[in-house]
Short mmCIF file of C-alpha atoms in Angstrom, two decimals:
data_model
loop_
_atom_site.label_atom_id
_atom_site.label_comp_id
_atom_site.label_asym_id
_atom_site.label_seq_id
_atom_site.Cartn_x
_atom_site.Cartn_y
_atom_site.Cartn_z
CA UNK Z 62 11.98 0.85 -45.00
CA UNK Z 63 14.02 0.83 -41.80
CA UNK Z 64 13.32 -0.98 -38.55
CA UNK Z 65 10.42 0.15 -36.37
CA UNK Z 66 9.61 -0.68 -32.76
CA UNK Z 67 6.44 -2.66 -32.20
CA UNK Z 68 4.25 -2.32 -29.13
CA UNK Z 69 2.32 -5.22 -27.65
CA UNK Z 70 0.00 -4.54 -24.71
CA UNK Z 71 -1.22 -7.24 -22.36
CA UNK Z 72 -3.23 -7.41 -19.15
CA UNK Z 73 -2.02 -9.89 -16.55
CA UNK Z 74 -4.61 -10.44 -13.84
CA UNK Z 75 -2.86 -11.81 -10.78
CA UNK Z 76 -2.28 -11.05 -7.14
CA UNK Z 77 1.02 -12.83 -6.63
CA UNK Z 78 4.33 -10.93 -6.69
CA UNK Z 79 5.69 -13.38 -9.27
CA UNK Z 80 3.11 -14.41 -11.81
CA UNK Z 81 4.46 -14.33 -15.35
CA UNK Z 82 7.18 -15.50 -17.69
CA UNK Z 83 7.65 -14.43 -21.30
CA UNK Z 84 8.74 -16.59 -24.23
CA UNK Z 85 9.91 -15.03 -27.50
CA UNK Z 86 10.99 -16.85 -30.66
CA UNK Z 87 12.90 -15.30 -33.56
CA UNK Z 88 12.07 -16.13 -37.15
CA UNK Z 89 15.63 -16.32 -38.49
CA UNK Z 90 17.73 -18.68 -36.39
CA UNK Z 91 20.89 -17.01 -37.66
CA UNK Z 92 19.86 -13.87 -35.79
CA UNK Z 93 20.09 -13.23 -32.06
CA UNK Z 94 17.85 -11.92 -29.35
CA UNK Z 95 18.31 -9.66 -26.31
CA UNK Z 96 15.99 -8.92 -23.38
CA UNK Z 97 15.54 -5.84 -21.19
CA UNK Z 98 13.37 -5.43 -18.09
CA UNK Z 99 14.38 -1.81 -17.36
CA UNK Z 100 13.02 0.08 -20.39
CA UNK Z 101 16.12 -0.61 -22.47
CA UNK Z 102 18.67 0.72 -20.00
CA UNK Z 103 20.45 -2.63 -19.96
CA UNK Z 104 20.24 -5.62 -22.28
CA UNK Z 105 21.10 -9.29 -21.75
CA UNK Z 106 21.44 -12.18 -24.19
CA UNK Z 107 18.26 -14.23 -24.48
CA UNK Z 108 17.78 -17.72 -25.91
CA UNK Z 109 15.06 -17.83 -28.55
CA UNK Z 110 12.15 -20.05 -27.54
CA UNK Z 111 13.12 -20.17 -23.86
CA UNK Z 112 10.99 -18.67 -21.10
CA UNK Z 113 12.37 -15.80 -19.08
CA UNK Z 114 12.85 -16.28 -15.37
CA UNK Z 115 9.76 -15.59 -13.25
CA UNK Z 116 8.99 -11.87 -13.41
CA UNK Z 117 8.34 -9.86 -10.26
CA UNK Z 118 5.42 -7.74 -11.42
CA UNK Z 119 4.58 -4.53 -9.62
CA UNK Z 120 1.01 -3.23 -9.43
CA UNK Z 121 0.55 -1.04 -12.48
CA UNK Z 122 2.33 -1.20 -15.84
CA UNK Z 123 5.46 -3.33 -16.21
CA UNK Z 124 7.50 -2.82 -19.40
CA UNK Z 125 9.65 -5.50 -21.04
CA UNK Z 126 11.57 -5.31 -24.33
CA UNK Z 127 12.97 -7.84 -26.78
CA UNK Z 128 15.53 -6.74 -29.35
CA UNK Z 129 15.84 -8.89 -32.47
CA UNK Z 130 19.24 -8.60 -34.16
CA UNK Z 131 19.23 -9.80 -37.75
CA UNK Z 132 22.29 -11.43 -39.40
CA UNK Z 133 23.00 -8.08 -41.12
CA UNK Z 134 22.95 -6.38 -37.68
CA UNK Z 135 19.71 -4.52 -38.30
CA UNK Z 136 17.46 -4.55 -35.23
CA UNK Z 137 13.81 -4.51 -34.30
CA UNK Z 138 12.53 -3.96 -30.76
CA UNK Z 139 9.30 -5.42 -29.43
CA UNK Z 140 7.80 -3.81 -26.32
CA UNK Z 141 5.49 -5.81 -24.06
CA UNK Z 142 3.57 -3.88 -21.38
CA UNK Z 143 1.96 -6.05 -18.71
CA UNK Z 144 -0.52 -4.36 -16.40
CA UNK Z 145 -0.80 -6.03 -13.00
CA UNK Z 146 -4.13 -5.27 -11.35
CA UNK Z 147 -4.38 -4.54 -7.59
CA UNK Z 148 -5.39 -7.41 -5.35
CA UNK Z 149 -9.12 -7.90 -4.71
CA UNK Z 150 -8.49 -9.73 -1.42
CA UNK Z 151 -10.04 -7.85 1.55
CA UNK Z 152 -9.44 -10.55 4.18
CA UNK Z 153 -7.93 -9.91 7.58
CA UNK Z 154 -5.06 -12.06 8.81
CA UNK Z 155 -5.87 -11.33 12.48
CA UNK Z 156 -8.56 -9.76 14.64
CA UNK Z 157 -8.29 -9.38 18.41
CA UNK Z 158 -10.12 -7.52 21.18
CA UNK Z 159 -8.42 -6.91 24.52
CA UNK Z 160 -9.89 -8.78 27.51
CA UNK Z 161 -12.11 -10.74 25.09
CA UNK Z 162 -12.02 -14.31 23.85
CA UNK Z 163 -13.90 -14.41 20.58
CA UNK Z 164 -16.08 -17.37 19.68
CA UNK Z 165 -15.24 -19.00 17.35
CA UNK Z 166 -11.47 -18.53 17.15
CA UNK Z 167 -10.63 -16.02 14.44
CA UNK Z 168 -10.61 -17.35 10.90
CA UNK Z 169 -10.30 -15.07 7.87
CA UNK Z 170 -13.23 -16.86 6.24
CA UNK Z 171 -15.54 -16.44 9.26
CA UNK Z 172 -17.14 -13.00 9.59
CA UNK Z 173 -19.35 -13.34 12.70
CA UNK Z 174 -18.14 -13.67 16.32
CA UNK Z 175 -19.48 -13.31 19.84
CA UNK Z 176 -18.19 -12.87 23.36
CA UNK Z 177 -19.21 -11.85 26.88
CA UNK Z 178 -17.12 -9.54 29.02
CA UNK Z 179 -17.25 -8.40 32.62
CA UNK Z 180 -18.53 -4.93 33.34
CA UNK Z 181 -15.09 -3.67 34.30
CA UNK Z 182 -13.45 -4.87 31.06
CA UNK Z 183 -14.71 -1.84 29.13
CA UNK Z 184 -13.24 0.18 27.50
CA UNK Z 185 -11.30 -2.24 25.33
CA UNK Z 186 -8.85 -2.22 22.40
CA UNK Z 187 -9.35 -3.52 18.86
CA UNK Z 188 -6.46 -4.77 16.73
CA UNK Z 189 -7.13 -5.76 13.11
CA UNK Z 190 -4.44 -6.77 10.62
CA UNK Z 191 -5.01 -6.84 6.86
CA UNK Z 192 -3.72 -9.73 4.79
CA UNK Z 193 -2.70 -7.75 1.70
CA UNK Z 194 -0.28 -4.85 1.54
CA UNK Z 195 -2.23 -1.79 0.43
CA UNK Z 196 -5.51 -2.89 2.03
CA UNK Z 197 -7.17 -0.63 4.61
CA UNK Z 198 -9.28 -1.27 7.70
CA UNK Z 199 -11.84 0.67 9.77
CA UNK Z 200 -14.29 -0.01 12.60
CA UNK Z 201 -17.79 0.96 13.72
CA UNK Z 202 -19.41 0.59 17.14
CA UNK Z 203 -23.18 0.07 17.44
CA UNK Z 204 -24.03 1.50 14.02
CA UNK Z 205 -21.93 4.65 14.29
CA UNK Z 206 -19.95 5.86 11.25
CA UNK Z 207 -16.78 3.92 10.49
CA UNK Z 208 -13.47 5.20 11.86
CA UNK Z 209 -10.14 4.45 10.22
CA UNK Z 210 -7.66 2.12 11.91
CA UNK Z 211 -4.00 1.31 11.36
CA UNK Z 212 -3.48 -2.30 10.38
CA UNK Z 213 -1.71 -4.24 13.13
CA UNK Z 214 -1.97 -1.40 15.68
CA UNK Z 215 -4.40 -1.30 18.58
CA UNK Z 216 -7.26 1.19 18.50
CA UNK Z 217 -7.80 1.97 22.17
CA UNK Z 218 -10.58 3.26 24.40
CA UNK Z 219 -13.61 1.56 22.83
CA UNK Z 220 -16.30 2.00 25.51
CA UNK Z 221 -19.10 -0.57 25.43
CA UNK Z 222 -22.65 -0.18 26.70
CA UNK Z 223 -24.02 -2.54 29.31
CA UNK Z 224 -25.81 -5.25 27.37
CA UNK Z 225 -25.40 -5.92 23.67
CA UNK Z 226 -22.80 -4.22 21.47
CA UNK Z 227 -21.95 -4.73 17.81
CA UNK Z 228 -18.40 -4.02 16.69
CA UNK Z 229 -17.95 -4.08 12.92
CA UNK Z 230 -14.52 -4.16 11.34
CA UNK Z 231 -14.49 -3.50 7.60
CA UNK Z 232 -11.45 -4.14 5.45
CA UNK Z 233 -11.05 -2.87 1.89
CA UNK Z 234 -8.83 -4.65 -0.64
CA UNK Z 235 -6.00 -2.83 -2.44
CA UNK Z 236 -8.33 -2.38 -5.42
CA UNK Z 237 -10.27 0.14 -3.29
CA UNK Z 238 -13.57 -1.55 -4.11
CA UNK Z 239 -13.83 -5.04 -2.63
CA UNK Z 240 -14.73 -5.11 1.06
CA UNK Z 241 -15.36 -7.63 3.82
CA UNK Z 242 -17.02 -6.86 7.16
CA UNK Z 243 -16.30 -8.82 10.33
CA UNK Z 244 -18.80 -8.44 13.18
CA UNK Z 245 -18.18 -9.12 16.86
CA UNK Z 246 -21.31 -9.14 19.02
CA UNK Z 247 -20.13 -8.38 22.54
CA UNK Z 248 -22.34 -8.69 25.65
CA UNK Z 249 -21.12 -6.52 28.52
CA UNK Z 250 -22.41 -7.68 31.88
CA UNK Z 251 -24.03 -5.32 34.37
CA UNK Z 252 -22.05 -4.14 37.35
CA UNK Z 253 -22.09 -6.41 40.41
CA UNK Z 254 -21.30 -3.52 42.71
CA UNK Z 255 -24.23 -2.51 45.00
CA UNK Z 256 -22.75 -0.10 47.51
CA UNK Z 257 -23.17 3.49 48.61
CA UNK Z 258 -20.44 5.98 48.01
CA UNK Z 259 -21.52 8.19 50.89
CA UNK Z 260 -24.31 9.26 53.28
CA UNK Z 261 -25.11 12.87 54.11
CA UNK Z 262 -27.74 13.47 56.83
CA UNK Z 263 -29.81 16.67 56.82
CA UNK Z 264 -28.72 17.39 60.38
CA UNK Z 265 -25.52 16.45 62.10
CA UNK Z 266 -22.54 14.69 60.61
CA UNK Z 267 -21.24 11.19 60.20
CA UNK Z 268 -17.79 10.93 61.66
CA UNK Z 269 -16.68 8.13 59.36
CA UNK Z 270 -18.29 6.38 56.40
CA UNK Z 271 -17.23 2.97 55.12
CA UNK Z 272 -19.06 1.66 52.05
CA UNK Z 273 -18.38 -1.93 53.13
CA UNK Z 274 -20.16 -1.57 56.50
#
């Protein structure tokens, strides 16, 4: 009847770069076995019943082939397609605000923080770094729409109101679905400056004005 290729499809759910080995066993021990991890471009001898080395799976479909060589030199090829799903991890590895010490100290598992800043510390910068390659991050100030950020790069010029401010940083996992929102509640103090910038009389002039006198 001739030798036909056989397809085997599997789904490997994992988020690690290396997360699978394959073990194949031939029926006739007088035969031999070869393995290919590049769609049959190259083949290497494979020991029946032994696991392959750890496979570096890319996100998406990964194709592996086993070629069975019978004692009469006829062959049969088995194709195994392993689909690696994108990571569902939306955590940040770091979150920092310029001129601000967050309480508590940043922890990827903690999503709520607070701080108080001096009046002159605004505007400030936000730097958020995603944990997983392929994840995205964005921020919102006081309920405004979210704005995209670049992971690991400072987003500058965030002007805070006097009083209470809520900065939300939302990260989305590589799967494009799973999210996590970190909130920093920042209190900006009122200005301590109580001085005049100038005096203009309705008649006459002031020869010299000093706001400190």
